[in-house]
Structure formats: C-alpha cells, structure tokens
C-alpha cells in the first residue's frame, strides 16, 4: 500500500494541481496491478516523508494484528490513519436495513468476541432529520438550479445542518463536520478534504442568492401546509461582533438587546407569516431605528395589499401607521401611549390554551376608522406585579441604607453628594423611582443632611397601578375581540423565534469582519431556522411539541460507529452502522416517516 501523487491540469482554469490516491498493488496471475482504494484529494496535509508510516498504520488497522504492534507515529498521522480506515469502511456499498427483510440480511460469521473494538463514533440523528427536511423543501435541488457545484452544495448542507446540530461560527462548523458528524457519510461526501475557505466562499454564494432562496422556500412551505399569507409579522433583533469589525460599514454601535453596547452591532429584520415561517429577511446596520425599516421591507417584499401586518410597539410609529393606511395595509399594534388605561367594566372574558383568563373590550374611535382593544391578563398582572414589587423593594432597601448612613460617623452627609447617589439609584431603578417622593432634611450648616425621608406615591396609569393591562389598536374594524387578541398573540410567538435564532441556532456573536461574511452568517441561521420550523410544525401535527433544544438533545445521542472483529480465519471484519434508535428517537422518526437506521450498514473484510 502506498500513496500516489499525480500532477493534474485543470481544464477550466488552466492551473495545475496535485491529486493524491491510496493505492494497493495486487498480483493478478503473472502481472502486478495497482488498485486505487481511495482518492485522498488535492489538499493532503500529511508530510510526504510520513507517507510510508501512514500506509503501514492503515495496513495495521486493517489487519487482525492491529493492537499487537503499535507504531510510533508523528503527530497527526494516527488521526489520518483512523480517518482513512473509516473512509475505506464507508466506501463499501451500504445495506439499507429498513428495506431488506431480516432473513435476507442474515450474515453469520465466526469471530473472536474478545477482539471487539468500537471506533470513530459520529453523531447522525440531527443530520438525518435535517436532510429529510431539506428534501421535503427541495433545498438541494434549488441550490443545484442556482449553479452550485456538488462540493458547494455539500458545503451549504454542512453549514446549515451544522448550525442546527452544533450552533457556532463557520470555523466551529468546519471542525464539527470533520471530527464529530457523520453527515458526510449520509450524502457520500468527505468533509475531511474540504477547506475552511470553501465554507466561507459557499456562504458568500448563499447570501448573494438570498431573495431567490427565501422565496422558493416560503412558496414550498405554503404549498405543503396550505398557509394563510394574509397575516404578516415583523420585528427586529440585533447581534454583536467580537472585535471592532472596522471594515464592515454596517457594524455600528447602538442599543443592544443583549446589553452588549460595548461592541459593534448588526441588525436582522424578519418578516414572517402567521405560522412562523420566514417570508423575507433583511440585514441592517447596528444602529438602525426600528421605526425606519418597515416601509422598505414591505415595499421590497411586495406584500399583498390588504394584508394584516402585526407590529411591535417600537415599529408602530404614527408615521408608519399613516403610511400603511395610505398603502392599503391593515395593521394591528400595541398602543405606544405610556399611560395605561383601565379595562371597561362590560368586557368579555376568554380562556387561553393554557387555561388563563383574559378580559377584553373593543371600542371604536369617533371617526370610525380605528378600534382600540383594551386587554387585561390575570397571569400577566401577577407577573408584572411581582416584578414591580421586587424592583420597589430593592429601591427602598437602598434608600434605607443611605438614611442609616446619616446616623453613623465617617459616612457621606454632604447634600450634593447625597443627591448624586440618589440620582444614580433612580437611574438603576427600572423606572420605579417615579413612584417615590424623596426629601433630605438639612442640618444647621445647610450643607449637610441629618435625615432622609421617602414616601411611596404610585403614579396612576403605570405598571404599578395597572399591572396586566395593555391596549391594542387596529384599522381592522370588523373583527371581534377574541379574533383580534389571538392574532396579536402571534407576535409573542415571534419573540420565541428570535430566542431560537439567538440561543438555539447560534446567531450570536459574529466573528467576521467582512460585510458579506457577516451577512452570510446571519442568513445561514435564517435558513437553519426555516428547517427547524418545518420539522417542529410537522411534529406538532403528531402531538410532539418539544423545543428544538430538546429535540436536538434527543437526536444527538444517536451515532454511527465502527465495530471491528477478528475472524477465525485470521482476517478482520469491520462493520459500520448507526446505534439502534431509542424510544424517543424512534417516536420522532416514525412521526416524520423516515428510516430509524440512518446510513445503512457498511461491511469490510480485510
């Protein structure tokens, strides 16, 4: 066994490169022929002086004496030898176990049980389900139509499924594909030969085709689920950069929703339908103002006139609402007014899916063009009252501490310093300081204080006096109270979307400095979210309502692994297959209608 290095000229670019093949010499009659075992690719990282040791180690691993004569190998050679062994086993034609009768699969061999070795475990569960979702959405066929070559399509699949299974940077995904995942076995591609730069360049190609990909995926989900596209949800979130990202014009400092205002930010805008599927995404500068993005998004999306757009408070500016009326859109928003109003007495009461009571009252405006829906949620009231109580207790405790300090020696008593401290307390009080009247009692010198008095005086129309109360407004005047409220609640599901993007799918942080690479990182996360949403929507129809984190943890424990035995004829049997699906995994596979033994069975006798 040896490695052959051959110089090859690329006909497309006219550049020459070297290819590497693992070759074995075999005697056939009176002649010796060379048989190629594996194509090792053009980027072969093992130094040429170590090739004989590498080949000797591969021969040793294939033989029944593998564990008896350990070799002293340079760093990296052992890993490469194990990788080549796994590829040799995987190159054997797999037996799809779910399609062959048990009697036909019987393969009885005599082996030494004590020689059993289990090597190269690789995760396969999330990869298997992710590929199924891609097949249903015809994503790989779409990438081929967009002109991506086979290796580029493999890179795209690796990027997207890697974000689903092991969220992180593209660098982390590259390591995952090469050292932790069996995705390459499922699509018959060797990720060990793929460079990190190939992933980056594929990310660049994906972001350039963003609009076509998003439209095709959304149209496919509409066909599969029969979605109602008359309702549109819109919201923004942001992510932060590690580093200054000086070469990215979109990297700007602004208000970070993760309290990382010390870093440059990048903003992602999502427009979704009522079922949570992404209709369109847009990437803005980090300092973008929420109220300034809606018009450009709706115009670019070409959303149908008359569609109902559900907006968060930050986007529902008077300018946006006026523009939407003129453009023929309907809207449903939270009223931006700071003062909370009491729910009228003659309201209706509905029960939510979680057995919560919500009280609603709809009132029409004087001109009849708009309605207000006053809402009171008992559960929300308990939550907000608890929050307000906690913040007020903290604020009062700090005021008491300042007051006690005035009676002790060597503590600050100067009036100007005390007001500075009180000002800092108000700044950090989460808004509850408005409910307090604070007074400093001056000493005879007029420059120091001898006492601090405070009194709680709740301000009407606030969270303290009206917990659980909020008001919706809409120009859809014909809907009843319950339909309007349940439609708005869809927007709270959008918040879960953003949590999924950020915590479950690795949106944060960004390590790239180039604009296209940063945009590509966000777009890969959006594509991963589309697949996750498709999987979860399908599973919900089968009464499986787990979060993606829970599903991922369940699926990630299934692995493909190689079992090696020494046979009685002194040859070695290598069998590679997936571990048997556990009950929770089997339930998911059955709900999706896919094979619970991903990758089939590969056998090699050496």
Coordinates of C-alpha atoms in Angstrom, one line a residue:
X1 CA 0.0 0.0 0.0
X2 CA 1.3 3.4 -0.9
X3 CA 0.3 7.0 -1.8
X4 CA 0.5 8.1 -5.4
X5 CA 0.9 11.8 -6.1
X6 CA -0.1 12.9 -9.6
X7 CA 0.1 16.3 -11.3
X8 CA -3.2 17.3 -13.0
X9 CA -4.1 20.3 -15.1
X10 CA -7.5 21.9 -14.5
X11 CA -9.2 22.4 -17.9
X12 CA -11.5 25.1 -16.5
X13 CA -8.8 27.5 -15.1
X14 CA -5.7 26.2 -16.8
X15 CA -3.9 25.8 -13.4
X16 CA -2.1 22.6 -12.4
X17 CA -2.5 20.8 -9.1
X18 CA -1.6 17.5 -7.4
X19 CA -4.0 14.8 -6.6
X20 CA -3.3 12.0 -4.0
X21 CA -4.6 8.5 -4.1
X22 CA -4.2 5.5 -1.8
X23 CA -3.1 2.6 -4.0
X24 CA -2.5 -1.1 -3.3
X25 CA -0.5 -3.4 -5.6
X26 CA -2.2 -6.8 -6.3
X27 CA -0.9 -9.8 -8.3
X28 CA -3.3 -11.0 -10.9
X29 CA -1.9 -14.1 -12.5
X30 CA 1.6 -13.2 -13.6
X31 CA 1.1 -9.5 -13.6
X32 CA 1.1 -6.9 -10.8
X33 CA -1.7 -4.3 -11.0
X34 CA -2.3 -1.2 -9.0
X35 CA -5.7 -0.8 -7.5
X36 CA -6.9 2.6 -6.2
X37 CA -8.5 2.3 -2.8
X38 CA -9.3 6.0 -2.1
X39 CA -9.0 9.4 -3.6
X40 CA -7.3 11.5 -0.9
X41 CA -7.9 14.8 -2.6
X42 CA -5.6 17.6 -3.6
X43 CA -5.1 19.1 -0.1
X44 CA -3.4 16.3 1.7
X45 CA -2.0 17.6 4.9
X46 CA 0.4 14.7 5.9
X47 CA 4.0 15.5 5.0
X48 CA 5.4 13.3 2.3
X49 CA 8.2 11.8 4.5
X50 CA 5.5 10.4 6.7
X51 CA 3.5 8.6 4.0
X52 CA 5.2 5.2 4.5
X53 CA 4.4 5.3 8.2
X54 CA 0.8 6.3 7.4
X55 CA 0.4 3.4 4.9
X56 CA 1.9 1.0 7.4
X57 CA -0.5 2.1 10.1
X58 CA -3.5 1.8 7.8
X59 CA -2.4 -1.7 6.9
X60 CA -2.0 -2.5 10.6
X61 CA -5.5 -1.2 11.4
X62 CA -7.0 -3.4 8.6
X63 CA -5.2 -6.5 9.9
X64 CA -6.1 -8.7 12.8
X65 CA -2.8 -7.7 14.5
X66 CA -3.7 -4.0 14.8
X67 CA -3.4 -3.9 18.5
X68 CA -0.3 -6.1 18.9
X69 CA 2.4 -4.0 17.2
X70 CA 1.8 -0.3 18.0
X71 CA 3.8 2.1 15.9
X72 CA 5.5 5.3 17.0
X73 CA 3.8 7.9 14.7
X74 CA 4.4 11.6 14.2
X75 CA 1.6 13.9 15.4
X76 CA -1.5 13.8 13.2
X77 CA -0.6 10.6 11.4
X78 CA -2.6 8.4 13.7
X79 CA -5.7 10.6 13.3
X80 CA -5.3 10.5 9.5
X81 CA -4.9 6.7 9.5
X82 CA -8.1 6.3 11.5
X83 CA -9.9 8.7 9.1
X84 CA -8.7 6.6 6.1
X85 CA -9.8 3.4 7.7
X86 CA -13.3 4.9 8.3
X87 CA -13.5 6.0 4.7
X88 CA -12.5 2.6 3.5
X89 CA -15.3 1.0 5.5
X90 CA -17.8 3.7 4.4
X91 CA -16.8 3.2 0.8
X92 CA -18.3 -0.3 0.8
X93 CA -21.8 -0.4 -0.6
X94 CA -24.3 0.2 2.4
X95 CA -27.1 -2.1 3.1
X96 CA -30.3 0.0 3.8
X97 CA -31.5 -2.1 6.7
X98 CA -35.1 -0.7 6.6
X99 CA -35.6 -2.0 3.1
X100 CA -34.2 -5.6 3.3
X101 CA -36.1 -8.5 5.0
X102 CA -34.5 -9.8 8.2
X103 CA -34.0 -13.3 6.7
X104 CA -32.2 -11.8 3.6
X105 CA -29.8 -9.8 5.8
X106 CA -28.6 -12.8 7.8
X107 CA -24.8 -12.8 7.7
X108 CA -23.4 -15.4 10.2
X109 CA -19.7 -15.2 10.8
X110 CA -17.3 -16.7 13.4
X111 CA -15.4 -14.0 15.3
X112 CA -13.4 -13.6 18.4
X113 CA -15.6 -11.6 20.7
X114 CA -12.7 -10.5 22.9
X115 CA -11.2 -8.8 19.8
X116 CA -14.1 -6.3 19.6
X117 CA -13.2 -2.7 19.2
X118 CA -15.6 0.2 18.8
X119 CA -14.1 3.2 17.0
X120 CA -15.0 6.5 15.3
X121 CA -18.4 7.4 16.8
X122 CA -20.0 10.2 14.9
X123 CA -23.4 11.9 15.5
X124 CA -26.1 11.2 12.9
X125 CA -29.6 12.0 14.4
X126 CA -29.9 15.7 13.7
X127 CA -28.1 15.3 10.4
X128 CA -30.6 12.6 9.3
X129 CA -33.7 14.7 10.2
X130 CA -32.1 17.9 8.7
X131 CA -31.5 16.1 5.4
X132 CA -35.1 14.9 5.4
X133 CA -36.4 18.5 5.9
X134 CA -34.1 19.7 3.1
X135 CA -35.5 17.0 0.8
X136 CA -39.1 18.0 1.6
X137 CA -38.4 21.6 0.9
X138 CA -36.3 20.7 -2.2
X139 CA -33.4 22.9 -1.0
X140 CA -30.6 20.8 -2.5
X141 CA -32.4 20.8 -5.9
X142 CA -32.8 24.6 -5.6
X143 CA -29.1 25.0 -4.9
X144 CA -28.3 23.0 -8.0
X145 CA -30.6 25.2 -10.1
X146 CA -28.7 28.2 -8.7
X147 CA -25.5 26.8 -10.2
X148 CA -23.7 25.4 -7.1
X149 CA -21.4 22.5 -7.9
X150 CA -21.5 19.2 -5.9
X151 CA -18.8 20.3 -3.4
X152 CA -20.5 23.7 -3.0
X153 CA -23.9 22.0 -2.3
X154 CA -22.2 19.8 0.2
X155 CA -20.6 22.8 1.9
X156 CA -24.1 24.5 2.0
X157 CA -25.7 21.5 3.6
X158 CA -22.8 21.3 6.1
X159 CA -23.2 25.0 7.0
X160 CA -27.0 24.8 7.5
X161 CA -27.2 21.4 9.3
X162 CA -24.2 22.3 11.4
X163 CA -26.0 25.4 12.6
X164 CA -28.9 23.2 13.5
X165 CA -26.9 20.5 15.3
X166 CA -23.9 22.4 16.8
X167 CA -24.6 26.1 16.7
X168 CA -21.4 28.3 16.3
X169 CA -19.2 30.0 13.9
X170 CA -18.3 28.7 10.5
X171 CA -14.9 27.7 11.9
X172 CA -16.7 25.7 14.6
X173 CA -18.9 24.1 11.9
X174 CA -15.8 23.1 9.9
X175 CA -14.4 21.3 13.0
X176 CA -17.7 19.7 13.7
X177 CA -18.0 18.4 10.1
X178 CA -14.5 16.9 10.2
X179 CA -14.4 15.4 13.7
X180 CA -17.9 15.0 15.1
X181 CA -20.5 14.4 12.5
X182 CA -21.5 11.6 10.1
X183 CA -23.2 14.0 7.7
X184 CA -20.6 13.2 5.0
X185 CA -21.5 9.5 5.2
X186 CA -25.2 10.3 4.6
X187 CA -24.5 12.4 1.5
X188 CA -21.4 10.4 0.3
X189 CA -19.0 13.3 0.7
X190 CA -15.7 13.5 2.5
X191 CA -15.6 16.7 4.6
X192 CA -12.0 15.9 5.6
X193 CA -11.0 17.2 2.1
X194 CA -12.9 20.4 2.4
X195 CA -11.1 23.5 3.5
X196 CA -12.5 26.2 5.7
X197 CA -12.2 28.7 2.8
X198 CA -14.7 26.5 0.8
X199 CA -17.3 27.0 3.6
X200 CA -16.7 30.8 3.6
X201 CA -17.0 31.0 -0.2
X202 CA -20.2 29.0 -0.2
X203 CA -21.6 31.3 2.5
X204 CA -20.8 34.2 0.1
X205 CA -22.7 32.5 -2.7
X206 CA -25.7 31.8 -0.5
X207 CA -26.1 35.4 0.6
X208 CA -25.9 36.6 -3.0
X209 CA -28.9 34.4 -3.8
X210 CA -30.8 35.3 -0.6
X211 CA -34.0 36.6 -2.2
X212 CA -34.5 33.6 -4.6
X213 CA -33.8 31.1 -1.8
X214 CA -36.2 32.7 0.6
X215 CA -38.9 33.0 -1.9
X216 CA -38.6 29.4 -3.1
X217 CA -38.5 28.0 0.5
X218 CA -41.5 30.0 1.6
X219 CA -43.5 29.1 -1.5
X220 CA -42.8 25.5 -0.8
X221 CA -44.0 25.7 2.8
X222 CA -47.2 27.4 1.6
X223 CA -47.8 24.5 -0.8
X224 CA -47.1 21.9 1.9
X225 CA -49.1 23.4 4.7
X226 CA -51.7 25.5 2.9
X227 CA -50.6 28.6 4.8
X228 CA -52.7 31.7 5.1
X229 CA -50.5 34.6 3.9
X230 CA -52.8 37.4 4.8
X231 CA -51.1 37.9 8.2
X232 CA -47.6 39.2 8.4
X233 CA -45.4 39.5 11.5
X234 CA -42.5 41.9 11.6
X235 CA -39.8 42.5 14.1
X236 CA -36.1 43.2 14.6
X237 CA -33.2 41.9 16.7
X238 CA -29.5 42.5 16.7
X239 CA -26.3 40.6 17.3
X240 CA -22.9 41.8 18.3
X241 CA -19.4 41.5 16.8
X242 CA -16.3 40.1 18.5
X243 CA -13.7 42.7 17.6
X244 CA -14.2 46.2 16.1
X245 CA -15.3 45.0 12.6
X246 CA -13.8 48.2 11.2
X247 CA -14.1 47.0 7.5
X248 CA -17.9 46.4 7.8
X249 CA -19.9 49.6 7.1
X250 CA -23.0 48.0 8.8
X251 CA -21.1 47.4 12.1
X252 CA -22.4 50.3 14.2
X253 CA -22.8 50.8 17.9
X254 CA -26.4 51.1 19.1
X255 CA -28.9 49.7 21.7
X256 CA -28.0 46.1 22.2
X257 CA -30.8 43.8 23.2
X258 CA -28.2 41.6 24.9
X259 CA -26.7 44.5 26.8
X260 CA -23.5 44.4 24.6
X261 CA -23.4 48.1 23.7
X262 CA -19.7 47.9 24.1
X263 CA -19.5 46.0 20.8
X264 CA -20.5 47.0 17.2
X265 CA -23.9 45.6 16.3
X266 CA -25.7 44.2 13.3
X267 CA -29.5 44.1 13.0
X268 CA -31.6 41.4 11.5
X269 CA -35.2 42.1 10.4
X270 CA -37.6 39.2 9.8
X271 CA -40.9 39.2 8.2
X272 CA -42.9 36.0 8.9
X273 CA -46.3 34.6 8.2
X274 CA -48.8 33.7 10.9
X275 CA -47.2 30.2 11.2
X276 CA -43.8 31.5 11.9
X277 CA -42.1 30.8 8.5
X278 CA -39.7 33.4 7.2
X279 CA -41.1 35.3 4.2
X280 CA -38.2 37.6 3.9
X281 CA -35.1 38.7 5.9
X282 CA -33.1 41.9 5.7
X283 CA -29.9 42.9 7.3
X284 CA -29.4 46.5 8.6
X285 CA -26.8 48.5 10.3
X286 CA -26.4 48.0 14.0
X287 CA -27.7 51.5 14.9
X288 CA -30.9 51.3 12.7
X289 CA -34.0 52.7 14.3
X290 CA -36.9 50.2 14.4
X291 CA -39.4 52.7 13.1
X292 CA -37.5 53.4 9.9
X293 CA -37.3 49.8 8.5
X294 CA -40.9 48.8 7.9
X295 CA -41.6 50.7 4.7
X296 CA -38.6 49.4 2.9
X297 CA -39.3 45.9 4.0
X298 CA -43.0 45.9 3.0
X299 CA -42.1 47.5 -0.4
X300 CA -39.3 45.1 -1.1
X301 CA -41.4 42.1 -0.1
X302 CA -44.3 43.3 -2.3
X303 CA -46.7 42.2 0.4
X304 CA -50.3 41.9 -1.0
X305 CA -52.4 45.0 -0.5
X306 CA -55.0 44.4 2.3
X307 CA -52.6 42.1 4.3
X308 CA -52.8 42.5 8.0
X309 CA -49.4 43.4 9.5
X310 CA -48.8 42.8 13.2
X311 CA -46.2 45.1 14.7
X312 CA -44.4 45.5 17.9
X313 CA -44.6 48.8 19.8
X314 CA -41.2 50.0 18.7
X315 CA -42.2 49.9 15.0
X316 CA -45.7 51.2 15.3
X317 CA -44.9 54.9 14.9
X318 CA -47.5 57.4 13.8
X319 CA -45.6 57.8 10.5
X320 CA -45.6 54.1 9.8
X321 CA -49.3 53.7 10.6
X322 CA -50.2 56.6 8.4
X323 CA -48.1 55.2 5.6
X324 CA -49.7 51.7 5.9
X325 CA -53.2 53.2 5.7
X326 CA -52.3 55.1 2.5
X327 CA -50.6 52.0 1.0
X328 CA -53.7 49.9 1.7
X329 CA -52.4 47.7 4.5
X330 CA -54.3 46.7 7.6
X331 CA -52.4 46.9 11.0
X332 CA -52.7 45.5 14.5
X333 CA -50.3 47.0 17.0
X334 CA -49.7 47.7 20.7
X335 CA -50.6 51.3 21.5
X336 CA -47.4 53.4 22.0
X337 CA -49.0 55.6 24.7
X338 CA -47.2 55.3 28.1
X339 CA -50.3 55.7 30.2
X340 CA -52.2 52.5 30.9
X341 CA -55.9 52.7 30.9
X342 CA -58.4 50.6 32.9
X343 CA -60.4 47.9 31.1
X344 CA -64.1 48.9 30.9
X345 CA -66.5 47.0 33.1
X346 CA -68.7 45.5 30.4
X347 CA -65.8 43.3 28.9
X348 CA -65.9 39.8 27.6
X349 CA -63.7 37.0 29.1
X350 CA -61.9 34.3 27.1
X351 CA -59.8 31.3 28.2
X352 CA -56.4 30.8 26.5
X353 CA -54.9 27.4 25.6
X354 CA -53.1 27.5 28.9
X355 CA -56.3 28.0 30.9
X356 CA -55.6 31.7 31.6
X357 CA -58.4 34.2 31.7
X358 CA -58.1 37.3 29.6
X359 CA -60.6 40.2 29.7
X360 CA -61.2 42.2 26.5
X361 CA -63.2 45.3 25.5
X362 CA -63.3 46.8 22.0
X363 CA -64.1 50.5 21.5
X364 CA -64.4 52.3 18.1
X365 CA -62.8 55.7 17.5
X366 CA -65.0 58.7 16.9
X367 CA -64.3 58.8 13.2
X368 CA -65.0 55.0 12.9
X369 CA -61.6 54.3 11.2
X370 CA -59.9 52.6 14.1
X371 CA -60.7 50.5 17.1
X372 CA -59.0 50.1 20.5
X373 CA -58.9 46.7 22.2
X374 CA -58.4 47.1 26.0
X375 CA -56.9 43.9 27.4
X376 CA -56.4 42.6 31.0
X377 CA -54.5 39.3 31.6
X378 CA -54.7 37.8 35.1
X379 CA -51.4 35.9 34.6
X380 CA -49.7 38.9 33.2
X381 CA -50.9 41.0 36.1
X382 CA -49.4 38.6 38.6
X383 CA -46.1 38.6 36.8
X384 CA -45.9 42.4 36.4
X385 CA -47.0 43.0 40.0
X386 CA -44.2 40.6 41.2
X387 CA -41.7 42.4 39.0
X388 CA -42.7 45.8 40.3
X389 CA -42.7 44.6 43.9
X390 CA -39.2 43.3 43.5
X391 CA -37.8 46.5 42.0
X392 CA -39.5 48.7 44.6
X393 CA -38.2 46.6 47.5
X394 CA -34.7 46.9 46.1
X395 CA -35.0 50.6 45.6
X396 CA -36.4 51.1 49.2
X397 CA -33.7 49.0 50.7
X398 CA -31.0 51.2 49.1
X399 CA -32.8 54.4 50.3
X400 CA -32.9 52.9 53.8
X401 CA -29.2 52.2 53.6
X402 CA -28.5 55.8 52.7
X403 CA -30.7 57.0 55.5
X404 CA -29.0 54.8 58.1
X405 CA -25.6 56.1 57.0
X406 CA -26.6 59.6 58.0
X407 CA -26.6 58.5 61.7
X408 CA -23.1 56.9 61.5
X409 CA -19.8 58.6 61.7
X410 CA -17.4 58.8 58.7
X411 CA -20.2 58.5 56.1
X412 CA -21.1 61.0 53.4
X413 CA -23.5 63.6 54.6
X414 CA -22.9 66.4 52.0
X415 CA -26.2 67.3 50.3
X416 CA -24.8 67.5 46.8
X417 CA -23.1 64.1 47.1
X418 CA -26.2 62.5 48.5
X419 CA -28.3 63.8 45.6
X420 CA -25.8 62.4 43.2
X421 CA -26.2 59.0 44.9
X422 CA -30.0 59.2 44.8
X423 CA -29.8 60.1 41.1
X424 CA -27.7 57.0 40.4
X425 CA -30.2 54.9 42.4
X426 CA -33.1 56.4 40.3
X427 CA -31.2 55.6 37.1
X428 CA -30.9 52.0 38.0
X429 CA -34.4 51.6 39.5
X430 CA -36.0 50.3 36.3
X431 CA -38.5 53.2 36.4
X432 CA -39.9 52.6 39.8
X433 CA -38.3 55.8 41.2
X434 CA -41.2 57.8 39.7
X435 CA -43.4 56.4 42.5
X436 CA -41.4 57.9 45.3
X437 CA -41.2 61.4 46.9
X438 CA -37.7 61.8 48.5
X439 CA -36.7 64.6 50.8
X440 CA -33.4 65.4 52.6
X441 CA -33.6 67.1 55.9
X442 CA -30.8 69.7 56.2
X443 CA -28.5 70.2 59.2
X444 CA -28.0 73.7 60.7
X445 CA -25.0 74.4 58.4
X446 CA -27.2 74.0 55.3
X447 CA -24.6 71.9 53.5
X448 CA -25.0 68.5 55.1
X449 CA -28.1 66.3 55.7
X450 CA -29.2 64.9 59.0
X451 CA -32.0 62.7 57.8
X452 CA -33.6 61.2 54.6
X453 CA -37.3 60.8 54.3
X454 CA -39.1 59.0 51.5
X455 CA -42.8 58.2 50.8
X456 CA -44.3 55.9 48.2
X457 CA -46.8 57.7 45.9
X458 CA -47.8 55.4 43.0
X459 CA -48.3 57.2 39.7
X460 CA -51.6 56.4 38.0
X461 CA -51.7 54.6 34.7
X462 CA -48.4 52.7 35.2
X463 CA -47.3 49.1 35.7
X464 CA -47.6 49.6 39.5
X465 CA -51.3 50.7 39.4
X466 CA -52.4 48.8 36.3
X467 CA -50.4 45.6 36.1
X468 CA -51.5 43.2 33.3
X469 CA -53.2 45.9 31.3
X470 CA -52.3 46.8 27.7
X471 CA -54.1 48.3 24.7
X472 CA -54.2 47.2 21.0
X473 CA -55.2 49.4 18.1
X474 CA -56.1 48.4 14.6
X475 CA -57.8 49.7 11.4
X476 CA -59.5 46.2 11.1
X477 CA -62.8 47.3 12.5
X478 CA -64.9 44.3 11.7
X479 CA -63.1 41.7 13.8
X480 CA -64.4 40.7 17.2
X481 CA -62.4 41.0 20.4
X482 CA -61.2 37.4 20.5
X483 CA -60.0 37.2 16.9
X484 CA -58.1 40.4 17.3
X485 CA -56.4 39.3 20.5
X486 CA -55.5 35.9 19.3
X487 CA -54.0 37.4 16.1
X488 CA -51.8 39.7 18.1
X489 CA -50.6 36.9 20.3
X490 CA -48.9 35.5 17.2
X491 CA -46.3 38.3 17.7
X492 CA -45.3 36.9 21.0
X493 CA -44.5 33.7 19.2
X494 CA -42.2 35.8 17.0
X495 CA -40.2 36.6 20.2
X496 CA -39.8 32.8 20.6
X497 CA -38.4 32.8 17.0
X498 CA -35.8 35.3 17.9
X499 CA -34.9 33.4 21.1
X500 CA -34.5 30.3 18.9
X501 CA -32.3 32.1 16.5
X502 CA -30.1 33.6 19.2
X503 CA -29.9 30.7 21.8
X504 CA -30.7 27.5 19.8
X505 CA -29.2 28.4 16.4
X506 CA -26.0 30.3 17.2
X507 CA -26.9 33.8 15.8
X508 CA -24.6 35.4 18.4
X509 CA -21.8 36.5 18.2
X510 CA -20.3 37.3 14.8
X511 CA -16.5 36.8 14.4
X512 CA -16.3 38.0 10.7
X513 CA -15.0 41.5 9.7
X514 CA -16.1 41.5 6.1
X515 CA -19.7 42.6 5.4
X516 CA -20.6 39.7 3.1
X517 CA -19.3 37.1 5.5
X518 CA -21.2 38.7 8.4
X519 CA -24.4 38.8 6.3
X520 CA -23.8 35.2 5.3
X521 CA -23.5 34.1 8.9
X522 CA -26.9 35.6 9.7
X523 CA -28.5 34.2 6.6
X524 CA -27.3 30.6 7.4
X525 CA -29.0 31.0 10.7
X526 CA -32.2 32.0 9.0
X527 CA -32.1 29.0 6.7
X528 CA -31.4 26.7 9.7
X529 CA -34.5 28.3 11.4
X530 CA -36.7 27.5 8.4
X531 CA -35.7 23.9 8.5
X532 CA -36.2 23.7 12.3
X533 CA -39.6 25.4 12.0
X534 CA -40.6 22.9 9.2
X535 CA -39.6 20.0 11.4
X536 CA -41.3 21.3 14.5
X537 CA -44.5 22.2 12.6
X538 CA -44.6 18.6 11.2
X539 CA -44.0 17.1 14.6
X540 CA -46.7 19.2 16.2
X541 CA -49.2 17.6 13.9
X542 CA -48.2 14.3 15.5
X543 CA -48.5 15.8 19.0
X544 CA -44.8 16.2 19.6
X545 CA -44.3 19.7 20.9
X546 CA -40.7 19.7 22.2
X547 CA -38.5 22.8 21.7
X548 CA -35.6 22.5 19.2
X549 CA -33.1 22.3 22.1
X550 CA -35.0 19.2 23.4
X551 CA -35.3 17.6 20.0
X552 CA -31.6 18.2 19.3
X553 CA -30.5 16.7 22.6
X554 CA -32.7 13.6 21.9
X555 CA -31.4 13.1 18.3
X556 CA -27.7 13.9 19.0
X557 CA -27.2 10.8 21.1
X558 CA -27.6 8.5 18.1
X559 CA -24.3 7.8 16.4
X560 CA -22.7 5.8 13.7
X561 CA -19.9 3.7 14.9
X562 CA -17.5 1.1 13.6
X563 CA -17.3 -2.4 15.2
X564 CA -14.1 -4.3 14.4
X565 CA -13.8 -8.1 15.0
X566 CA -11.1 -10.7 14.3
X567 CA -12.5 -13.6 12.5
X568 CA -11.4 -17.3 13.0
X569 CA -9.7 -17.3 9.6
X570 CA -7.4 -14.5 10.9
X571 CA -9.0 -11.8 8.8
X572 CA -10.6 -8.7 10.2
X573 CA -14.3 -7.8 9.9
X574 CA -15.2 -4.0 10.1
X575 CA -18.9 -3.2 10.4
X576 CA -20.1 0.4 10.5
X577 CA -23.7 1.2 11.3
X578 CA -25.9 3.6 13.4
X579 CA -26.8 2.8 17.0
X580 CA -30.3 1.5 17.5
X581 CA -32.8 4.3 17.8
X582 CA -34.0 4.8 21.4
X583 CA -37.8 5.1 22.1
X584 CA -37.8 8.9 22.0
X585 CA -35.7 9.0 18.8
X586 CA -37.9 6.3 17.2
X587 CA -41.0 8.3 18.0
X588 CA -39.6 11.3 16.1
X589 CA -38.5 9.2 13.1
X590 CA -42.0 7.5 13.0
X591 CA -43.7 10.9 13.1
X592 CA -41.6 12.1 10.2
X593 CA -41.9 8.8 8.3
X594 CA -38.1 8.2 7.9
X595 CA -35.7 5.3 8.4
X596 CA -34.6 4.9 12.1
X597 CA -31.2 3.5 10.9
X598 CA -29.6 6.4 9.0
X599 CA -26.7 5.4 6.7
X600 CA -27.5 1.7 6.5
X601 CA -24.7 -0.9 7.2
X602 CA -21.2 -0.9 5.7
X603 CA -19.0 -4.1 5.9
X604 CA -15.4 -4.5 5.1
X605 CA -13.3 -7.7 5.4
X606 CA -9.6 -7.2 5.3

